mmCIF file of C-alpha atoms in Angstrom:
data_model
loop_
_atom_site.group_PDB
_atom_site.id
_atom_site.type_symbol
_atom_site.label_atom_id
_atom_site.label_comp_id
_atom_site.label_asym_id
_atom_site.label_seq_id
_atom_site.Cartn_x
_atom_site.Cartn_y
_atom_site.Cartn_z
ATOM 1 C CA UNK Z 1 9.227 -6.856 -11.672
ATOM 2 C CA UNK Z 2 10.080 -6.220 -8.028
ATOM 3 C CA UNK Z 3 8.549 -2.733 -8.099
ATOM 4 C CA UNK Z 4 5.184 -4.357 -8.872
ATOM 5 C CA UNK Z 5 5.126 -6.415 -5.667
ATOM 6 C CA UNK Z 6 3.978 -3.680 -3.291
ATOM 7 C CA UNK Z 7 1.192 -2.104 -5.428
ATOM 8 C CA UNK Z 8 -0.195 -5.544 -6.306
ATOM 9 C CA UNK Z 9 -0.050 -6.591 -2.678
ATOM 10 C CA UNK Z 10 -2.062 -3.526 -1.615
ATOM 11 C CA UNK Z 11 -4.578 -4.102 -4.421
ATOM 12 C CA UNK Z 12 -4.931 -7.730 -3.343
ATOM 13 C CA UNK Z 13 -5.642 -6.774 0.272
ATOM 14 C CA UNK Z 14 -8.390 -4.346 -0.745
ATOM 15 C CA UNK Z 15 -9.948 -6.765 -3.252
ATOM 16 C CA UNK Z 16 -9.974 -9.644 -0.776
ATOM 17 C CA UNK Z 17 -11.665 -7.368 1.776
ATOM 18 C CA UNK Z 18 -14.355 -6.403 -0.741
ATOM 19 C CA UNK Z 19 -14.907 -10.008 -1.888
ATOM 20 C CA UNK Z 20 -15.336 -11.197 1.694
ATOM 21 C CA UNK Z 21 -17.840 -8.332 2.250
ATOM 22 C CA UNK Z 22 -15.860 -6.626 5.011
ATOM 23 C CA UNK Z 23 -16.068 -2.928 5.826
ATOM 24 C CA UNK Z 24 -12.645 -2.215 4.371
ATOM 25 C CA UNK Z 25 -12.607 1.476 5.273
ATOM 26 C CA UNK Z 26 -13.387 1.045 8.963
ATOM 27 C CA UNK Z 27 -10.946 -1.852 9.247
ATOM 28 C CA UNK Z 28 -8.250 0.420 7.811
ATOM 29 C CA UNK Z 29 -9.129 3.160 10.324
ATOM 30 C CA UNK Z 30 -8.910 0.696 13.234
ATOM 31 C CA UNK Z 31 -5.527 -0.453 12.014
ATOM 32 C CA UNK Z 32 -4.295 3.118 11.716
ATOM 33 C CA UNK Z 33 -5.357 3.784 15.325
ATOM 34 C CA UNK Z 34 -3.240 0.861 16.474
ATOM 35 C CA UNK Z 35 -0.388 2.014 14.255
ATOM 36 C CA UNK Z 36 -0.367 5.483 15.815
ATOM 37 C CA UNK Z 37 -0.231 3.938 19.281
ATOM 38 C CA UNK Z 38 2.615 1.625 18.240
ATOM 39 C CA UNK Z 39 4.593 4.521 16.743
ATOM 40 C CA UNK Z 40 4.100 6.555 19.935
ATOM 41 C CA UNK Z 41 5.316 3.654 22.068
ATOM 42 C CA UNK Z 42 8.453 2.883 20.079
ATOM 43 C CA UNK Z 43 9.569 6.515 19.800
ATOM 44 C CA UNK Z 44 11.600 6.681 23.075
ATOM 45 C CA UNK Z 45 13.548 3.591 22.041
ATOM 46 C CA UNK Z 46 14.342 4.971 18.590
ATOM 47 C CA UNK Z 47 15.362 8.249 20.223
ATOM 48 C CA UNK Z 48 17.769 6.566 22.669
ATOM 49 C CA UNK Z 49 19.416 4.512 19.923
ATOM 50 C CA UNK Z 50 19.744 7.484 17.571
ATOM 51 C CA UNK Z 51 21.550 9.524 20.249
ATOM 52 C CA UNK Z 52 24.298 6.973 20.838
ATOM 53 C CA UNK Z 53 24.588 6.154 17.142
ATOM 54 C CA UNK Z 54 25.113 9.878 16.513
ATOM 55 C CA UNK Z 55 27.719 10.148 19.265
ATOM 56 C CA UNK Z 56 29.659 7.201 17.854
ATOM 57 C CA UNK Z 57 29.601 8.786 14.427
ATOM 58 C CA UNK Z 58 30.415 12.374 15.391
ATOM 59 C CA UNK Z 59 33.230 11.657 17.842
ATOM 60 C CA UNK Z 60 34.886 9.562 15.089
ATOM 61 C CA UNK Z 61 35.989 7.325 17.940
ATOM 62 C CA UNK Z 62 35.981 4.247 15.705
ATOM 63 C CA UNK Z 63 37.782 5.688 12.728
ATOM 64 C CA UNK Z 64 41.098 5.465 14.528
ATOM 65 C CA UNK Z 65 40.987 1.687 14.717
ATOM 66 C CA UNK Z 66 41.689 -0.580 11.772
ATOM 67 C CA UNK Z 67 41.347 -4.361 11.563
ATOM 68 C CA UNK Z 68 41.553 -7.301 9.175
ATOM 69 C CA UNK Z 69 43.830 -5.350 6.899
ATOM 70 C CA UNK Z 70 40.777 -3.464 5.707
ATOM 71 C CA UNK Z 71 40.390 0.211 5.448
ATOM 72 C CA UNK Z 72 39.657 1.776 8.833
ATOM 73 C CA UNK Z 73 36.110 2.426 7.705
ATOM 74 C CA UNK Z 74 34.855 -1.145 8.008
ATOM 75 C CA UNK Z 75 35.007 -1.448 11.801
ATOM 76 C CA UNK Z 76 32.817 1.615 12.394
ATOM 77 C CA UNK Z 77 30.302 0.088 9.990
ATOM 78 C CA UNK Z 78 30.401 -3.266 11.820
ATOM 79 C CA UNK Z 79 29.641 -1.509 15.103
ATOM 80 C CA UNK Z 80 27.079 0.901 13.687
ATOM 81 C CA UNK Z 81 24.973 -1.541 11.697
ATOM 82 C CA UNK Z 82 23.293 -3.223 14.731
ATOM 83 C CA UNK Z 83 22.371 0.224 16.085
ATOM 84 C CA UNK Z 84 21.082 2.286 13.205
ATOM 85 C CA UNK Z 85 20.105 1.700 9.588
ATOM 86 C CA UNK Z 86 20.299 5.388 8.684
ATOM 87 C CA UNK Z 87 23.746 6.025 10.154
ATOM 88 C CA UNK Z 88 25.208 2.850 8.675
ATOM 89 C CA UNK Z 89 23.777 3.651 5.233
ATOM 90 C CA UNK Z 90 25.525 7.023 5.317
ATOM 91 C CA UNK Z 91 28.768 5.228 6.255
ATOM 92 C CA UNK Z 92 28.402 2.896 3.258
ATOM 93 C CA UNK Z 93 27.813 5.887 0.976
ATOM 94 C CA UNK Z 94 30.942 7.467 2.426
ATOM 95 C CA UNK Z 95 32.944 4.315 1.586
ATOM 96 C CA UNK Z 96 31.479 4.185 -1.960
ATOM 97 C CA UNK Z 97 32.346 7.823 -2.571
ATOM 98 C CA UNK Z 98 35.895 7.756 -1.218
ATOM 99 C CA UNK Z 99 37.072 4.207 -1.914
ATOM 100 C CA UNK Z 100 34.611 2.888 -4.520
ATOM 101 C CA UNK Z 101 31.991 0.095 -4.521
ATOM 102 C CA UNK Z 102 34.163 -2.357 -6.482
ATOM 103 C CA UNK Z 103 37.141 -2.338 -4.115
ATOM 104 C CA UNK Z 104 37.531 -5.036 -1.454
ATOM 105 C CA UNK Z 105 36.400 -2.616 1.254
ATOM 106 C CA UNK Z 106 33.439 -1.532 -0.862
ATOM 107 C CA UNK Z 107 32.425 -5.130 -1.500
ATOM 108 C CA UNK Z 108 32.654 -6.076 2.184
ATOM 109 C CA UNK Z 109 30.605 -3.000 3.090
ATOM 110 C CA UNK Z 110 27.903 -3.842 0.509
ATOM 111 C CA UNK Z 111 27.524 -7.470 1.536
ATOM 112 C CA UNK Z 112 27.621 -6.711 5.252
ATOM 113 C CA UNK Z 113 25.104 -3.896 4.983
ATOM 114 C CA UNK Z 114 22.622 -5.954 2.952
ATOM 115 C CA UNK Z 115 22.890 -9.244 4.815
ATOM 116 C CA UNK Z 116 22.566 -8.107 8.429
ATOM 117 C CA UNK Z 117 19.808 -6.336 10.314
ATOM 118 C CA UNK Z 118 19.842 -3.473 12.806
ATOM 119 C CA UNK Z 119 19.947 -6.064 15.611
ATOM 120 C CA UNK Z 120 19.902 -3.860 18.724
ATOM 121 C CA UNK Z 121 17.339 -1.507 17.232
ATOM 122 C CA UNK Z 122 14.976 -4.374 16.374
ATOM 123 C CA UNK Z 123 15.358 -5.856 19.857
ATOM 124 C CA UNK Z 124 14.667 -2.575 21.641
ATOM 125 C CA UNK Z 125 11.562 -1.914 19.538
ATOM 126 C CA UNK Z 126 10.160 -5.398 20.167
ATOM 127 C CA UNK Z 127 11.081 -5.228 23.858
ATOM 128 C CA UNK Z 128 9.157 -1.978 24.168
ATOM 129 C CA UNK Z 129 6.008 -3.726 22.940
ATOM 130 C CA UNK Z 130 5.989 -6.522 25.516
ATOM 131 C CA UNK Z 131 7.673 -4.601 28.350
ATOM 132 C CA UNK Z 132 10.125 -7.368 29.189
ATOM 133 C CA UNK Z 133 13.382 -5.997 30.563
ATOM 134 C CA UNK Z 134 15.573 -9.084 30.398
ATOM 135 C CA UNK Z 135 16.587 -9.261 26.743
ATOM 136 C CA UNK Z 136 20.110 -10.541 27.432
ATOM 137 C CA UNK Z 137 19.643 -13.848 25.637
ATOM 138 C CA UNK Z 138 18.409 -12.365 22.357
ATOM 139 C CA UNK Z 139 21.010 -9.566 22.416
ATOM 140 C CA UNK Z 140 23.782 -12.163 22.761
ATOM 141 C CA UNK Z 141 22.381 -14.483 20.076
ATOM 142 C CA UNK Z 142 21.672 -11.631 17.672
ATOM 143 C CA UNK Z 143 25.201 -10.296 18.049
ATOM 144 C CA UNK Z 144 26.721 -13.783 17.651
ATOM 145 C CA UNK Z 145 24.799 -13.957 14.361
ATOM 146 C CA UNK Z 146 26.249 -10.575 13.359
ATOM 147 C CA UNK Z 147 29.807 -11.674 14.172
ATOM 148 C CA UNK Z 148 29.265 -14.806 12.077
ATOM 149 C CA UNK Z 149 28.074 -12.555 9.244
ATOM 150 C CA UNK Z 150 31.235 -10.424 9.476
ATOM 151 C CA UNK Z 151 33.517 -13.474 9.321
ATOM 152 C CA UNK Z 152 31.527 -15.050 6.471
ATOM 153 C CA UNK Z 153 31.500 -11.765 4.538
ATOM 154 C CA UNK Z 154 35.276 -11.346 4.728
ATOM 155 C CA UNK Z 155 35.890 -14.953 3.648
ATOM 156 C CA UNK Z 156 33.395 -14.803 0.758
ATOM 157 C CA UNK Z 157 34.509 -11.343 -0.366
ATOM 158 C CA UNK Z 158 38.162 -12.347 -0.551
ATOM 159 C CA UNK Z 159 37.112 -15.451 -2.490
ATOM 160 C CA UNK Z 160 35.113 -13.597 -5.171
ATOM 161 C CA UNK Z 161 37.391 -10.553 -5.345
ATOM 162 C CA UNK J 1 20.688 -3.048 26.434
ATOM 163 C CA UNK J 2 21.354 -0.772 29.385
ATOM 164 C CA UNK J 3 24.983 -1.866 29.610
ATOM 165 C CA UNK J 4 25.578 -1.246 25.885
ATOM 166 C CA UNK J 5 23.790 2.108 25.943
ATOM 167 C CA UNK J 6 25.625 3.473 28.998
ATOM 168 C CA UNK J 7 28.935 2.014 27.835
ATOM 169 C CA UNK J 8 28.834 3.780 24.472
ATOM 170 C CA UNK J 9 27.710 7.026 26.092
ATOM 171 C CA UNK J 10 30.515 7.026 28.690
ATOM 172 C CA UNK J 11 33.251 6.050 26.208
ATOM 173 C CA UNK J 12 32.192 8.709 23.716
ATOM 174 C CA UNK J 13 32.069 11.491 26.304
ATOM 175 C CA UNK J 14 35.430 10.622 27.847
ATOM 176 C CA UNK J 15 37.038 10.185 24.418
ATOM 177 C CA UNK J 16 35.812 13.493 23.078
ATOM 178 C CA UNK J 17 36.733 15.387 26.250
ATOM 179 C CA UNK J 18 40.302 14.111 26.144
ATOM 180 C CA UNK J 19 41.082 13.965 22.418
ATOM 181 C CA UNK J 20 38.580 16.296 20.779
ATOM 182 C CA UNK J 21 36.554 19.392 21.456
ATOM 183 C CA UNK J 22 34.140 18.753 24.384
ATOM 184 C CA UNK J 23 31.608 20.829 22.412
ATOM 185 C CA UNK J 24 31.202 17.915 20.003
ATOM 186 C CA UNK J 25 29.128 16.019 22.593
ATOM 187 C CA UNK J 26 26.397 18.623 22.788
ATOM 188 C CA UNK J 27 26.491 19.337 19.068
ATOM 189 C CA UNK J 28 26.133 15.636 18.341
ATOM 190 C CA UNK J 29 23.254 15.189 20.801
ATOM 191 C CA UNK J 30 21.454 18.206 19.363
ATOM 192 C CA UNK J 31 21.722 17.021 15.781
ATOM 193 C CA UNK J 32 20.835 13.401 16.625
ATOM 194 C CA UNK J 33 17.768 14.480 18.584
ATOM 195 C CA UNK J 34 16.649 16.417 15.576
ATOM 196 C CA UNK J 35 17.217 13.504 13.241
ATOM 197 C CA UNK J 36 15.487 11.134 15.702
ATOM 198 C CA UNK J 37 12.368 13.291 15.534
ATOM 199 C CA UNK J 38 12.590 13.399 11.738
ATOM 200 C CA UNK J 39 13.125 9.634 11.606
ATOM 201 C CA UNK J 40 10.116 8.856 13.748
ATOM 202 C CA UNK J 41 7.892 10.749 11.318
ATOM 203 C CA UNK J 42 9.287 8.755 8.408
ATOM 204 C CA UNK J 43 8.998 5.455 10.273
ATOM 205 C CA UNK J 44 5.603 6.280 11.771
ATOM 206 C CA UNK J 45 4.057 7.293 8.471
ATOM 207 C CA UNK J 46 4.744 3.925 6.872
ATOM 208 C CA UNK J 47 4.099 2.024 10.074
ATOM 209 C CA UNK J 48 0.655 3.599 10.342
ATOM 210 C CA UNK J 49 -0.163 2.865 6.706
ATOM 211 C CA UNK J 50 0.838 -0.808 6.859
ATOM 212 C CA UNK J 51 -0.858 -1.192 10.192
ATOM 213 C CA UNK J 52 -4.106 -0.099 8.520
ATOM 214 C CA UNK J 53 -3.583 -2.412 5.551
ATOM 215 C CA UNK J 54 -2.773 -5.437 7.653
ATOM 216 C CA UNK J 55 -5.803 -4.862 9.823
ATOM 217 C CA UNK J 56 -7.932 -5.401 6.712
ATOM 218 C CA UNK J 57 -5.933 -8.485 5.799
ATOM 219 C CA UNK J 58 -6.015 -9.983 9.281
ATOM 220 C CA UNK J 59 -9.826 -9.864 9.233
ATOM 221 C CA UNK J 60 -10.094 -11.961 6.071
ATOM 222 C CA UNK J 61 -10.250 -15.709 5.653
ATOM 223 C CA UNK J 62 -7.540 -15.645 2.993
ATOM 224 C CA UNK J 63 -4.884 -14.798 5.556
ATOM 225 C CA UNK J 64 -5.660 -17.868 7.630
ATOM 226 C CA UNK J 65 -5.252 -20.149 4.626
ATOM 227 C CA UNK J 66 -1.972 -18.614 3.454
ATOM 228 C CA UNK J 67 -0.503 -18.398 6.931
ATOM 229 C CA UNK J 68 -1.192 -22.075 7.606
ATOM 230 C CA UNK J 69 0.948 -23.017 4.607
ATOM 231 C CA UNK J 70 3.769 -20.593 5.406
ATOM 232 C CA UNK J 71 3.742 -21.516 9.063
ATOM 233 C CA UNK J 72 4.167 -25.163 8.110
ATOM 234 C CA UNK J 73 7.587 -24.211 6.748
ATOM 235 C CA UNK J 74 8.826 -22.727 10.010
ATOM 236 C CA UNK J 75 6.808 -24.695 12.569
ATOM 237 C CA UNK J 76 9.861 -26.712 13.617
ATOM 238 C CA UNK J 77 11.378 -23.502 15.055
ATOM 239 C CA UNK J 78 8.534 -22.798 17.451
ATOM 240 C CA UNK J 79 7.203 -24.535 20.514
ATOM 241 C CA UNK J 80 3.648 -25.668 19.712
ATOM 242 C CA UNK J 81 2.274 -25.059 23.209
ATOM 243 C CA UNK J 82 3.425 -21.417 23.169
ATOM 244 C CA UNK J 83 2.024 -20.411 19.766
ATOM 245 C CA UNK J 84 -1.663 -19.553 19.229
ATOM 246 C CA UNK J 85 -3.538 -19.466 15.913
ATOM 247 C CA UNK J 86 -3.391 -15.668 15.883
ATOM 248 C CA UNK J 87 0.358 -15.502 16.471
ATOM 249 C CA UNK J 88 0.929 -18.063 13.700
ATOM 250 C CA UNK J 89 -0.667 -15.588 11.277
ATOM 251 C CA UNK J 90 1.619 -12.746 12.289
ATOM 252 C CA UNK J 91 4.733 -14.928 12.318
ATOM 253 C CA UNK J 92 4.060 -16.038 8.729
ATOM 254 C CA UNK J 93 3.155 -12.530 7.573
ATOM 255 C CA UNK J 94 6.326 -11.198 9.181
ATOM 256 C CA UNK J 95 8.486 -13.755 7.394
ATOM 257 C CA UNK J 96 6.705 -13.083 4.087
ATOM 258 C CA UNK J 97 7.191 -9.312 4.329
ATOM 259 C CA UNK J 98 10.841 -9.706 5.309
ATOM 260 C CA UNK J 99 11.519 -11.931 2.299
ATOM 261 C CA UNK J 100 9.705 -9.521 -0.029
ATOM 262 C CA UNK J 101 11.781 -6.699 1.368
ATOM 263 C CA UNK J 102 8.842 -4.627 2.618
ATOM 264 C CA UNK J 103 10.612 -3.556 5.824
ATOM 265 C CA UNK J 104 7.834 -1.371 7.201
ATOM 266 C CA UNK J 105 5.256 -4.094 6.796
ATOM 267 C CA UNK J 106 7.613 -6.492 8.557
ATOM 268 C CA UNK J 107 7.881 -4.096 11.509
ATOM 269 C CA UNK J 108 4.102 -3.955 11.941
ATOM 270 C CA UNK J 109 3.820 -7.742 11.868
ATOM 271 C CA UNK J 110 6.729 -8.273 14.221
ATOM 272 C CA UNK J 111 5.110 -5.925 16.776
ATOM 273 C CA UNK J 112 1.769 -7.733 16.440
ATOM 274 C CA UNK J 113 3.427 -11.121 16.537
ATOM 275 C CA UNK J 114 5.398 -10.466 19.703
ATOM 276 C CA UNK J 115 2.267 -9.066 21.364
ATOM 277 C CA UNK J 116 0.276 -12.207 20.538
ATOM 278 C CA UNK J 117 3.100 -14.433 21.767
ATOM 279 C CA UNK J 118 3.205 -12.427 25.002
ATOM 280 C CA UNK J 119 -0.540 -13.086 25.554
ATOM 281 C CA UNK J 120 0.034 -16.821 25.728
ATOM 282 C CA UNK J 121 3.270 -16.420 27.705
ATOM 283 C CA UNK J 122 2.925 -17.808 31.224
ATOM 284 C CA UNK J 123 5.503 -15.571 32.898
ATOM 285 C CA UNK J 124 4.994 -12.025 31.588
ATOM 286 C CA UNK J 125 8.344 -10.849 32.968
ATOM 287 C CA UNK J 126 10.375 -13.362 31.009
ATOM 288 C CA UNK J 127 10.774 -14.350 27.366
ATOM 289 C CA UNK J 128 9.623 -17.820 26.417
ATOM 290 C CA UNK J 129 11.454 -19.833 23.810
ATOM 291 C CA UNK J 130 9.103 -18.980 20.936
ATOM 292 C CA UNK J 131 9.336 -15.254 21.657
ATOM 293 C CA UNK J 132 13.131 -15.437 21.718
ATOM 294 C CA UNK J 133 13.139 -17.388 18.439
ATOM 295 C CA UNK J 134 10.826 -14.827 16.860
ATOM 296 C CA UNK J 135 13.028 -11.907 17.944
ATOM 297 C CA UNK J 136 16.197 -13.627 16.714
ATOM 298 C CA UNK J 137 14.458 -14.312 13.370
ATOM 299 C CA UNK J 138 13.836 -10.582 13.090
ATOM 300 C CA UNK J 139 17.386 -9.584 14.021
ATOM 301 C CA UNK J 140 18.786 -11.770 11.249
ATOM 302 C CA UNK J 141 17.662 -10.355 7.945
ATOM 303 C CA UNK J 142 15.883 -12.800 5.636
ATOM 304 C CA UNK J 143 15.835 -10.560 2.589
ATOM 305 C CA UNK J 144 16.377 -12.494 -0.642
ATOM 306 C CA UNK J 145 17.131 -9.691 -3.110
ATOM 307 C CA UNK J 146 19.017 -6.708 -1.641
ATOM 308 C CA UNK J 147 17.289 -4.163 -3.896
ATOM 309 C CA UNK J 148 18.290 -1.003 -2.035
ATOM 310 C CA UNK J 149 21.963 -1.992 -1.843
ATOM 311 C CA UNK J 150 22.032 -2.870 -5.555
ATOM 312 C CA UNK J 151 20.614 0.548 -6.465
ATOM 313 C CA UNK J 152 23.099 2.234 -4.134
ATOM 314 C CA UNK J 153 25.981 0.409 -5.825
ATOM 315 C CA UNK J 154 24.654 1.373 -9.258
ATOM 316 C CA UNK J 155 24.369 4.983 -8.131
ATOM 317 C CA UNK J 156 28.029 5.098 -7.112
ATOM 318 C CA UNK J 157 29.301 3.608 -10.352
ATOM 319 C CA UNK J 158 29.837 -0.069 -9.613
ATOM 320 C CA UNK J 159 30.724 -2.073 -12.718
ATOM 321 C CA UNK J 160 28.882 -5.134 -11.383
ATOM 322 C CA UNK J 161 26.190 -4.058 -8.879
ATOM 323 C CA UNK J 162 24.424 -7.438 -8.735
ATOM 324 C CA UNK J 163 27.616 -9.310 -7.822
ATOM 325 C CA UNK J 164 26.529 -9.205 -4.183
ATOM 326 C CA UNK J 165 23.226 -11.143 -4.529
ATOM 327 C CA UNK J 166 24.587 -14.657 -3.974
ATOM 328 C CA UNK J 167 27.092 -13.612 -1.266
ATOM 329 C CA UNK J 168 24.309 -11.730 0.548
ATOM 330 C CA UNK J 169 22.014 -14.775 0.502
ATOM 331 C CA UNK J 170 24.875 -16.993 1.766
ATOM 332 C CA UNK J 171 25.942 -14.580 4.505
ATOM 333 C CA UNK J 172 22.416 -13.900 5.763
ATOM 334 C CA UNK J 173 21.672 -17.633 5.860
ATOM 335 C CA UNK J 174 24.899 -18.334 7.770
ATOM 336 C CA UNK J 175 24.186 -15.552 10.249
ATOM 337 C CA UNK J 176 20.577 -16.715 10.726
ATOM 338 C CA UNK J 177 21.612 -20.330 11.310
ATOM 339 C CA UNK J 178 24.392 -19.326 13.718
ATOM 340 C CA UNK J 179 22.045 -17.025 15.662
ATOM 341 C CA UNK J 180 19.309 -19.676 15.943
ATOM 342 C CA UNK J 181 21.794 -22.405 16.921
ATOM 343 C CA UNK J 182 23.367 -20.232 19.590
ATOM 344 C CA UNK J 183 19.875 -19.547 20.947
ATOM 345 C CA UNK J 184 19.220 -23.307 21.180
ATOM 346 C CA UNK J 185 22.532 -23.844 22.970
ATOM 347 C CA UNK J 186 22.342 -20.855 25.328
ATOM 348 C CA UNK J 187 18.659 -21.318 26.148
ATOM 349 C CA UNK J 188 19.204 -23.872 28.919
ATOM 350 C CA UNK J 189 21.480 -21.446 30.777
ATOM 351 C CA UNK J 190 18.825 -18.747 30.489
ATOM 352 C CA UNK J 191 16.147 -21.000 31.978
#
């Protein structure tokens, strides 16, 4: 079912364009032009985030710390998730491989990974679009939301375990 | 952002110079730069595609009708004087694509949405309340069915991969509500 959503959505867009007698092709081209510009503009921000996410991962600085009685692999994930989707996905895979998806650690990792967003990454991409430097308020609120997610995940996971 | 970025950089360099091989720093930067370039091609390719698609959609009358209904659901979050007709469309499209789990489409609409909100912003150097709300909405994931995580769990031999659906919905709702409430509370200090 869910793999039908995207193709049908695309079909719908094209059909609606044809029914309303729009020049679908040239509208698509205009959109692509804007998309290329947007991709060009967000690149430096993605680059900066990827560098520090890589450093955090490669120096294994976080692996040495362990909290909440969980395996030492959860804290690195908690810190990585707001920064990078790619790096945190590889951490989850690492947990699944070495500890297993049905363990407490595996369950916490799954729920946490799926229920939170890459907060700092999202903020830096959106900030790049409007060129506002002072993003303090949304960084704080986004991270408070992430902390709430961590606490809720641990409580719920220990309840359903 | 600057504080977080510099902080992580400094800690990692000092840590690896004292406890590990200093070479790790350069190796890590080299490999991350490479993967950043690879990532941007992956992200850009889908971003460009959805940007084209949504340009068709945003020129149709259908969008206006659908967005009015969706926007009605979230209108209590936004300040009416700060939101234009155009930004309403992108806000609703953004929420719809997030819920459907089409992440790339959501990115396009969030970029468009924030741009439209900036146009009606009186002080271009500062976020207004609707812009902040919109960003916080995007930092808290609204996804209803975590399809990619379920397939990842299946791949690594979970006996019950869909066990996480209800917890994920609960946790993402809690985190969204907490983030939006803290924005409401902290906003007066920001102003």
